[in-house]
mmCIF file of C-alpha atoms in Angstrom:
data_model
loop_
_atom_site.group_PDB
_atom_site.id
_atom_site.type_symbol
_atom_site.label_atom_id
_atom_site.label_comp_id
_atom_site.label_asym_id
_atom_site.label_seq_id
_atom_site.Cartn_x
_atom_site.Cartn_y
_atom_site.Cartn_z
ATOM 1 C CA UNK F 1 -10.516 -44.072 -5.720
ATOM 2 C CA UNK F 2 -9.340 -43.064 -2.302
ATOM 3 C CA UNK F 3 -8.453 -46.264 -0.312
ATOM 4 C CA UNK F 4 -11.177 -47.192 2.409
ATOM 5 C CA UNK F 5 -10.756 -47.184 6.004
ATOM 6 C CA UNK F 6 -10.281 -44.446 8.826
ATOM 7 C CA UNK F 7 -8.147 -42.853 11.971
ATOM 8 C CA UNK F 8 -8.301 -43.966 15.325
ATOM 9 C CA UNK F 9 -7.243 -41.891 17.593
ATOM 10 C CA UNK F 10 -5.146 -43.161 20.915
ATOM 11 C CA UNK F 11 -6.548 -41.672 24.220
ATOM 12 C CA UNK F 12 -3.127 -40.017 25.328
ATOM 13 C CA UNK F 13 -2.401 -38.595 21.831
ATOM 14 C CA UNK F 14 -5.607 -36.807 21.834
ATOM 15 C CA UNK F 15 -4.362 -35.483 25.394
ATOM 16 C CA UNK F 16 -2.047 -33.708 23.374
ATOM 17 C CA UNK F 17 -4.159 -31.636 20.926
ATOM 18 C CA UNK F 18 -5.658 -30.092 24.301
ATOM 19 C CA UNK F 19 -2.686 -29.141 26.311
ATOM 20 C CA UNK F 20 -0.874 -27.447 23.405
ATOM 21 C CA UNK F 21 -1.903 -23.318 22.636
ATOM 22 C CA UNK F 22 -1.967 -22.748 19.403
ATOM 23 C CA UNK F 23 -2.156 -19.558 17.526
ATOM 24 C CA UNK F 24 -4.324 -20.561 15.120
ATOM 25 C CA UNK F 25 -7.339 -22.778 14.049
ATOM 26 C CA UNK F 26 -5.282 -24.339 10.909
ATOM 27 C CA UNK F 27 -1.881 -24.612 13.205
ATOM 28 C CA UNK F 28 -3.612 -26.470 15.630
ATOM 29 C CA UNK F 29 -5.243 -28.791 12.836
ATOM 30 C CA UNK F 30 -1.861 -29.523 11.056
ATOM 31 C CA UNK F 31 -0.516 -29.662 14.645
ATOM 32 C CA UNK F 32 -2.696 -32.429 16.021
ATOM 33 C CA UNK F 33 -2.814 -34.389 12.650
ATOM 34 C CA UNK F 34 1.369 -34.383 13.768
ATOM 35 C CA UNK F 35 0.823 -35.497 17.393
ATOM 36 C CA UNK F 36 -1.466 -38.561 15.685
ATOM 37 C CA UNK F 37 0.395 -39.369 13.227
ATOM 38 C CA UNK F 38 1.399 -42.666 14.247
ATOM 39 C CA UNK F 39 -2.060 -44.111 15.444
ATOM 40 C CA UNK F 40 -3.994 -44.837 12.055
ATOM 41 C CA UNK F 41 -5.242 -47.697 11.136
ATOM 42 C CA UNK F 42 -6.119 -48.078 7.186
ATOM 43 C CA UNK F 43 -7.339 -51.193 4.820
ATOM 44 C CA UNK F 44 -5.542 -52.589 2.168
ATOM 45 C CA UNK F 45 -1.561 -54.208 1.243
ATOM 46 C CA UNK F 46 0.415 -51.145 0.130
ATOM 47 C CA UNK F 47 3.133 -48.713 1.322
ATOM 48 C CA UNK F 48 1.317 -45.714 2.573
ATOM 49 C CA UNK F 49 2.613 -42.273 3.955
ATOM 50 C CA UNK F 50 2.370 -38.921 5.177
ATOM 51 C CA UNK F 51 4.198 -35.803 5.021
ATOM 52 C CA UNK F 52 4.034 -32.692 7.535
ATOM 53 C CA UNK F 53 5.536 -29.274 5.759
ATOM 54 C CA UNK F 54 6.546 -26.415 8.092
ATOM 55 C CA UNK F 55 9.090 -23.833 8.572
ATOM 56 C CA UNK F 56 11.417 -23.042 11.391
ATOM 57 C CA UNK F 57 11.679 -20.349 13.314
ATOM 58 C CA UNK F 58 15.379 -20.217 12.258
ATOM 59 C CA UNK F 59 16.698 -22.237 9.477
ATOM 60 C CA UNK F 60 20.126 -22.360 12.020
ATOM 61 C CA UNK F 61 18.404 -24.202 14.396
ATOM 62 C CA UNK F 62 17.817 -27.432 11.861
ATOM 63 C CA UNK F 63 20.798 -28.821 13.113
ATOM 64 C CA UNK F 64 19.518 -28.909 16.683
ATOM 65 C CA UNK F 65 15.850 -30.184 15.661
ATOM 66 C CA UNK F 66 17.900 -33.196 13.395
ATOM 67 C CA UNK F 67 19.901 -34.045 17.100
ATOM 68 C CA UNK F 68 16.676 -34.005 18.434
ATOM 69 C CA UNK F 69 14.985 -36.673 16.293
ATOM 70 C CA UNK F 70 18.217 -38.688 16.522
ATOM 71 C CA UNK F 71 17.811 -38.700 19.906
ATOM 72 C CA UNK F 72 14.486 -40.028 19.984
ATOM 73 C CA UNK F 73 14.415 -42.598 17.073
ATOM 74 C CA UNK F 74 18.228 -43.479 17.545
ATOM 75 C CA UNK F 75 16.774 -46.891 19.171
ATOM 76 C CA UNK F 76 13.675 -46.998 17.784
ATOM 77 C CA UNK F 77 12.311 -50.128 16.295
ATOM 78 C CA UNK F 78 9.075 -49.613 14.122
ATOM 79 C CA UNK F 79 6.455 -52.610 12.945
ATOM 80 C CA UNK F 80 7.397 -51.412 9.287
ATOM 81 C CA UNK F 81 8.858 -48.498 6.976
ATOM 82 C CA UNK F 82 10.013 -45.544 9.641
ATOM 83 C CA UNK F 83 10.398 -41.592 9.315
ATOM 84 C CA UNK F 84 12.279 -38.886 7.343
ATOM 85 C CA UNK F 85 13.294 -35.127 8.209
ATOM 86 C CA UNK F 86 14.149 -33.279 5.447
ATOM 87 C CA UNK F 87 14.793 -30.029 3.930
ATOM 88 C CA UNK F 88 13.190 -28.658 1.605
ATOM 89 C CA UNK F 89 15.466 -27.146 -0.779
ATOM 90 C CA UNK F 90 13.016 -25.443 -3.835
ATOM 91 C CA UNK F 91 10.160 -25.354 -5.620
ATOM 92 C CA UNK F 92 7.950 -25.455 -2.316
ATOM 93 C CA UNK F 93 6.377 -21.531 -1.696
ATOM 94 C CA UNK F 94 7.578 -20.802 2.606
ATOM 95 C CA UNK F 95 8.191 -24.009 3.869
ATOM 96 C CA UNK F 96 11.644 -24.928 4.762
ATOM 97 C CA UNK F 97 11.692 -28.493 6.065
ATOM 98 C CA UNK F 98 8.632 -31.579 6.218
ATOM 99 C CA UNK F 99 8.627 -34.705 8.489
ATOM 100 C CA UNK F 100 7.479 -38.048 6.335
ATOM 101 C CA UNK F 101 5.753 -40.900 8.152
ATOM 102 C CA UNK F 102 5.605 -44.240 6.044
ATOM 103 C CA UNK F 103 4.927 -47.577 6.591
ATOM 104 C CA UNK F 104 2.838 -50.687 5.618
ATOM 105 C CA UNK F 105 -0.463 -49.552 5.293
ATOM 106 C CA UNK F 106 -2.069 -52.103 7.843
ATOM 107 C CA UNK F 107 1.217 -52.016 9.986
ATOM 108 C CA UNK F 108 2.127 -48.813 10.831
ATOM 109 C CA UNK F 109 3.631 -47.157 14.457
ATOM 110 C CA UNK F 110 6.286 -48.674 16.591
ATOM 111 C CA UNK F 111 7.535 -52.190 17.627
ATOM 112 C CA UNK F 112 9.119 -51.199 20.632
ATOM 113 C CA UNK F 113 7.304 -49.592 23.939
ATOM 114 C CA UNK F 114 6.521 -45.659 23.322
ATOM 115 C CA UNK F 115 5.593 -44.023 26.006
ATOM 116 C CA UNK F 116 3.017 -41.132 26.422
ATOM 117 C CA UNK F 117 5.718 -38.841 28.299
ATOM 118 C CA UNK F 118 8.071 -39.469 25.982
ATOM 119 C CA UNK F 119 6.287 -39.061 22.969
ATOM 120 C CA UNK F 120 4.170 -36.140 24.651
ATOM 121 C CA UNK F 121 8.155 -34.425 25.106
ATOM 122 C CA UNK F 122 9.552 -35.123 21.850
ATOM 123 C CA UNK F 123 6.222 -33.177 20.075
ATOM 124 C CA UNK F 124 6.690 -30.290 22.533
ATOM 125 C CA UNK F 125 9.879 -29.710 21.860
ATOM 126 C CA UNK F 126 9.485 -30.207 17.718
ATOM 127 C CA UNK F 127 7.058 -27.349 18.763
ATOM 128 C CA UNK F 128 9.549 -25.119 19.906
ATOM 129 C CA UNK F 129 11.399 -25.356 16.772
ATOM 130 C CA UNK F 130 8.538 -24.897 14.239
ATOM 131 C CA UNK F 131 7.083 -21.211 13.121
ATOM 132 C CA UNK F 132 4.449 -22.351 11.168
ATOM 133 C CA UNK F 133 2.860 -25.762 10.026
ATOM 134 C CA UNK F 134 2.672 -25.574 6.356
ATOM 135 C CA UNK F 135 0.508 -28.328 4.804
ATOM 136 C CA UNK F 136 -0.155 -31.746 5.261
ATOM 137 C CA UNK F 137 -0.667 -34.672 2.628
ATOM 138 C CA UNK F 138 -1.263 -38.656 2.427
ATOM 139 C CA UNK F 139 -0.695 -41.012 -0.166
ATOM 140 C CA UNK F 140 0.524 -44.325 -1.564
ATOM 141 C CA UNK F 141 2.954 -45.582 -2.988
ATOM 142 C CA UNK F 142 2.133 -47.461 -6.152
ATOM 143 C CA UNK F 143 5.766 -48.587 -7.899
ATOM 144 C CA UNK F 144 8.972 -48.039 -5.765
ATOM 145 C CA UNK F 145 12.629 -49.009 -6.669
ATOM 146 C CA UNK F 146 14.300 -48.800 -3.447
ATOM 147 C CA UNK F 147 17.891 -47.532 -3.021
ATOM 148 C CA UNK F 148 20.829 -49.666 -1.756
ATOM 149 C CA UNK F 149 23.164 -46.796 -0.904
ATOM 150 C CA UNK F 150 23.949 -44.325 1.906
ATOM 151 C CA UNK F 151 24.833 -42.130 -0.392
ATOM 152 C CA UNK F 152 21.234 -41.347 -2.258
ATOM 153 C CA UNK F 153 20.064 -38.475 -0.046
ATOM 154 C CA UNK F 154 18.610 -36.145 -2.361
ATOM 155 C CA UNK F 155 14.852 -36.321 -3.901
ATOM 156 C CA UNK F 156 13.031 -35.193 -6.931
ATOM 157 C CA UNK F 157 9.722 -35.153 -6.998
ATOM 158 C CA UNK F 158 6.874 -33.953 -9.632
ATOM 159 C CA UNK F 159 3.023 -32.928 -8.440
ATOM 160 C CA UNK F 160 1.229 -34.210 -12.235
ATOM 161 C CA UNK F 161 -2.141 -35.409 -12.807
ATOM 162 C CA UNK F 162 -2.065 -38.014 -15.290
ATOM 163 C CA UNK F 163 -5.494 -38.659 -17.671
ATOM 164 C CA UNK F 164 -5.381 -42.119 -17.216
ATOM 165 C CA UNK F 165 -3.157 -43.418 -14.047
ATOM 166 C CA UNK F 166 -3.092 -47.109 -15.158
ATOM 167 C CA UNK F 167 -1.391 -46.450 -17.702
ATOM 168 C CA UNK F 168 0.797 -44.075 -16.558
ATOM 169 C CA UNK F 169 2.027 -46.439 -13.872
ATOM 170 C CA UNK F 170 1.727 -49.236 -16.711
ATOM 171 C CA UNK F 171 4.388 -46.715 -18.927
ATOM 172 C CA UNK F 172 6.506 -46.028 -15.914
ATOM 173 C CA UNK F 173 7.123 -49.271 -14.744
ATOM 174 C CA UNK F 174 8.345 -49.899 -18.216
ATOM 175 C CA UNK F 175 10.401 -47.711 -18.488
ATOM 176 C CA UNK F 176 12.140 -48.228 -15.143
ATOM 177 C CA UNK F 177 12.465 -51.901 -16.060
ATOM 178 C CA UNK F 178 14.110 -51.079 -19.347
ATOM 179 C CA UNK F 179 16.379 -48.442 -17.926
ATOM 180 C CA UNK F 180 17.175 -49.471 -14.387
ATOM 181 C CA UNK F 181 20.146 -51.895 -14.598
ATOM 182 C CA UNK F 182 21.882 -48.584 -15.314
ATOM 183 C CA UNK F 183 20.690 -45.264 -15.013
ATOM 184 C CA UNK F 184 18.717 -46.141 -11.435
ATOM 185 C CA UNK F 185 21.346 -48.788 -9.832
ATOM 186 C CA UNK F 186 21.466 -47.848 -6.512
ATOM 187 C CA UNK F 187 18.970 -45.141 -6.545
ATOM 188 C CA UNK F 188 15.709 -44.786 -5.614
ATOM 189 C CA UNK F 189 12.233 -43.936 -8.152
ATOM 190 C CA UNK F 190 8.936 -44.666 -7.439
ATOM 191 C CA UNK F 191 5.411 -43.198 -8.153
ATOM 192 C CA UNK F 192 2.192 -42.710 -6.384
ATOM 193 C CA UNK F 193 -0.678 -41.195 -5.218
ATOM 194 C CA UNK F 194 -1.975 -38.042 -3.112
ATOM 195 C CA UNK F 195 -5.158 -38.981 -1.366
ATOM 196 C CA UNK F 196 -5.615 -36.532 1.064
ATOM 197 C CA UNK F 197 -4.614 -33.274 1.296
ATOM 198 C CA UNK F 198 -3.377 -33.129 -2.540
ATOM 199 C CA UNK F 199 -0.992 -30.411 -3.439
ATOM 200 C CA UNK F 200 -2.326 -27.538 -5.896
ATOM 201 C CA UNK F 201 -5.168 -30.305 -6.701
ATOM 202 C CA UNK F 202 -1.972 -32.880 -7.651
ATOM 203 C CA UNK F 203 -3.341 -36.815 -7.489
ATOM 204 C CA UNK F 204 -0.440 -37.839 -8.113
ATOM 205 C CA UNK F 205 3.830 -37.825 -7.989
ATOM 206 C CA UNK F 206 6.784 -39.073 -9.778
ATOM 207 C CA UNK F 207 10.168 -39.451 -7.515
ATOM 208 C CA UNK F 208 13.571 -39.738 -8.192
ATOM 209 C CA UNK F 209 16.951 -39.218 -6.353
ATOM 210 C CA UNK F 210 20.724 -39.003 -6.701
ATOM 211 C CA UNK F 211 23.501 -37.747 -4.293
ATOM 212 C CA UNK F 212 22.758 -34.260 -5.329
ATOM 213 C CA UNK F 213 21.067 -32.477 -7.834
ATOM 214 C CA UNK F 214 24.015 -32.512 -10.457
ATOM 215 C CA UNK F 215 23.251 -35.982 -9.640
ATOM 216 C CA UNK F 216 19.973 -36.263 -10.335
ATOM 217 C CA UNK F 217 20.644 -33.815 -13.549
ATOM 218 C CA UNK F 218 23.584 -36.173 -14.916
ATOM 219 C CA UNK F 219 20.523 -39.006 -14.842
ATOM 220 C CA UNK F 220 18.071 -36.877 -16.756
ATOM 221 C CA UNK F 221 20.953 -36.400 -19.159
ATOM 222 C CA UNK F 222 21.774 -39.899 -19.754
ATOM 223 C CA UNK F 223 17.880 -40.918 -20.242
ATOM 224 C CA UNK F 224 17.369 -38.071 -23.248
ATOM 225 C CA UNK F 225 20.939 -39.476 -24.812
ATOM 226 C CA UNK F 226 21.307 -42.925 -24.453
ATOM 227 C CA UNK F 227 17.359 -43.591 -23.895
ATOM 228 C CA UNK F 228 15.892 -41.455 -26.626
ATOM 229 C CA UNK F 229 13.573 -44.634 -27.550
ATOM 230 C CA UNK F 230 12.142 -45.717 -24.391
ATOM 231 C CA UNK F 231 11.799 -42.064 -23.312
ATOM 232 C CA UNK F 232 9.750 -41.767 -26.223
ATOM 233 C CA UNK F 233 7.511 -45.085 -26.089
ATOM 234 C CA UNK F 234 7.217 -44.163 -21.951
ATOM 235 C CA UNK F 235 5.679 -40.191 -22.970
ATOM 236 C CA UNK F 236 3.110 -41.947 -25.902
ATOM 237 C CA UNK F 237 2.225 -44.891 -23.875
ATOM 238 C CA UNK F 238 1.599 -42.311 -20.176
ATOM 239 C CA UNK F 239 -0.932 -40.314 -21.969
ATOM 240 C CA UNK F 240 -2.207 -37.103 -21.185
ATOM 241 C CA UNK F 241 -0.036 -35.413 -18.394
ATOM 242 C CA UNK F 242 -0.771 -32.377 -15.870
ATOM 243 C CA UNK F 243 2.534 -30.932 -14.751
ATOM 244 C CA UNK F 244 1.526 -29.165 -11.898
ATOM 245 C CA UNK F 245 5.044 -28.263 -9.714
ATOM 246 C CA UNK F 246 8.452 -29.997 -9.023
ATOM 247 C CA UNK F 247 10.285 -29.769 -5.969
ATOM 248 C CA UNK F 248 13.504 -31.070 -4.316
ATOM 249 C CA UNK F 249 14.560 -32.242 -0.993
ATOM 250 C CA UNK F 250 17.095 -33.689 0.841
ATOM 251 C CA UNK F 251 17.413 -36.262 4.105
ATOM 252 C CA UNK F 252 18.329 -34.875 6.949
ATOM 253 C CA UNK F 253 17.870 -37.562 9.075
ATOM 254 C CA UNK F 254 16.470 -41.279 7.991
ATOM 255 C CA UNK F 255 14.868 -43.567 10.883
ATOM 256 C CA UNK F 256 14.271 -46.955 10.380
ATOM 257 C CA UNK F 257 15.094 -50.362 11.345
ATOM 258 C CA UNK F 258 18.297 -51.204 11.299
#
């Protein structure tokens, strides 16, 4: 079921949608939905999130549009979770690079003072960057290992839409636990939902990470060798399984409290 509540939409960010020309209907949508980004309010005690796909002008300039959000966020100081620009390295059809917003799901946005100039500015000049916005998605996050090291940059994700998602989480929280002293110390896995805006009709997404893909591939290598059993109690016990896309991307930049 899609989790209950709404948007509500601050006076000054809804300035924004108006000042800014947009060359389309569905630029202007993914645009604005951007600019608001931070001034939701939802129901409910989980990790939520949202993810903004677009492509640059110039894949040279990514370097300038990562000093950019440094800039901005280098201080920032956010009520919980925080934001992540990343590229988008395959399996994703045109778009290059996606912004990820994520936080509590009843404590999103900033701490700290955020002014409408400067927040007005620092969307302006994203603007100036961006070709096209791609597509835009929200979900939860229903199991999450987090990762205790610098190092875990790269991400793995699958688009799947499991028959029964109770016990799919049920199996892959199983597995984790039986596998995750070693194969996932220090990385990052987690699974969840696509509410709005699902992917080719996805509803749902398995991540994992490593330092790079040969990384990530090493860990799929040591789960089929030395976890042969629990691979095989985690695909029986999952059930029925869509497999709709992978893809894999990498941090840029990571913003959150320090």
């Amino acid at each position: 079921a899609l989790p209950s509540g709404g948007f509500f939409f601050s006076t000054h960010s809804l300035y924004l949608s108006g000042i800014i020309n947009h060359k389309s209907i569905k630029m202007r949508k993914l645009f604005t939905i951007l600019v608001l980004s931070f001034t939701f309010t939802l129901s409910a005690q989980t990790r939520y999130f949202q993810a903004l796909e677009f492509t640059t002008k110039h894949l040279h300039e990514q370097d300038a549009l990562k000093m950019h959000f440094d800039e901005y966020y280098k201080d920032a100081k956010f009520n919980s979770g925080g934001v992540y620009l990343q590229r988008i390295w395959s399996g994703r059809d045109g778009s290059s690079h996606r912004i990820v917003f994520i936080s509590d799901i009843d404590n999103p946005g900033r701490a700290d003072e955020q002014g409408e100039y400067e927040w007005t500015a620092f969307v302006l000049k994203i603007q100036n960057y961006v070709k096209s916005w791609d597509k835009v998605y929200n979900g939860r996050v229903l199991s999450l290992q987090s990762s205790d090291s610098d190092s875990i940059d790269t991400f793995h994700i699958y688009d799947i839409i499991p028959s029964d998602p109770q016990a799919f989480k049920k199996a892959h929280d199983y597995f984790v636990e039986k596998s995750g002293k070693n194969i996932w110390k220090g990385k990052q896995v987690a699974f969840g939902t696509y509410d709005l805006g699902r992917p080719d009709g996805a509803t749902h997404w398995i991540l994992t990470s490593g330092e790079n893909e040969r990384d990530i591939v090493k860990t799929y290598d040591i789960i089929q060798s030395d976890y042969s059993k629990e691979l095989v109690k985690y695909l029986q016990d999952r059930g029925d399984v869509k497999d709709l896309k992978d893809f894999t991307v990498r941090n840029l930049g990571s913003y959150f409290n320090n």
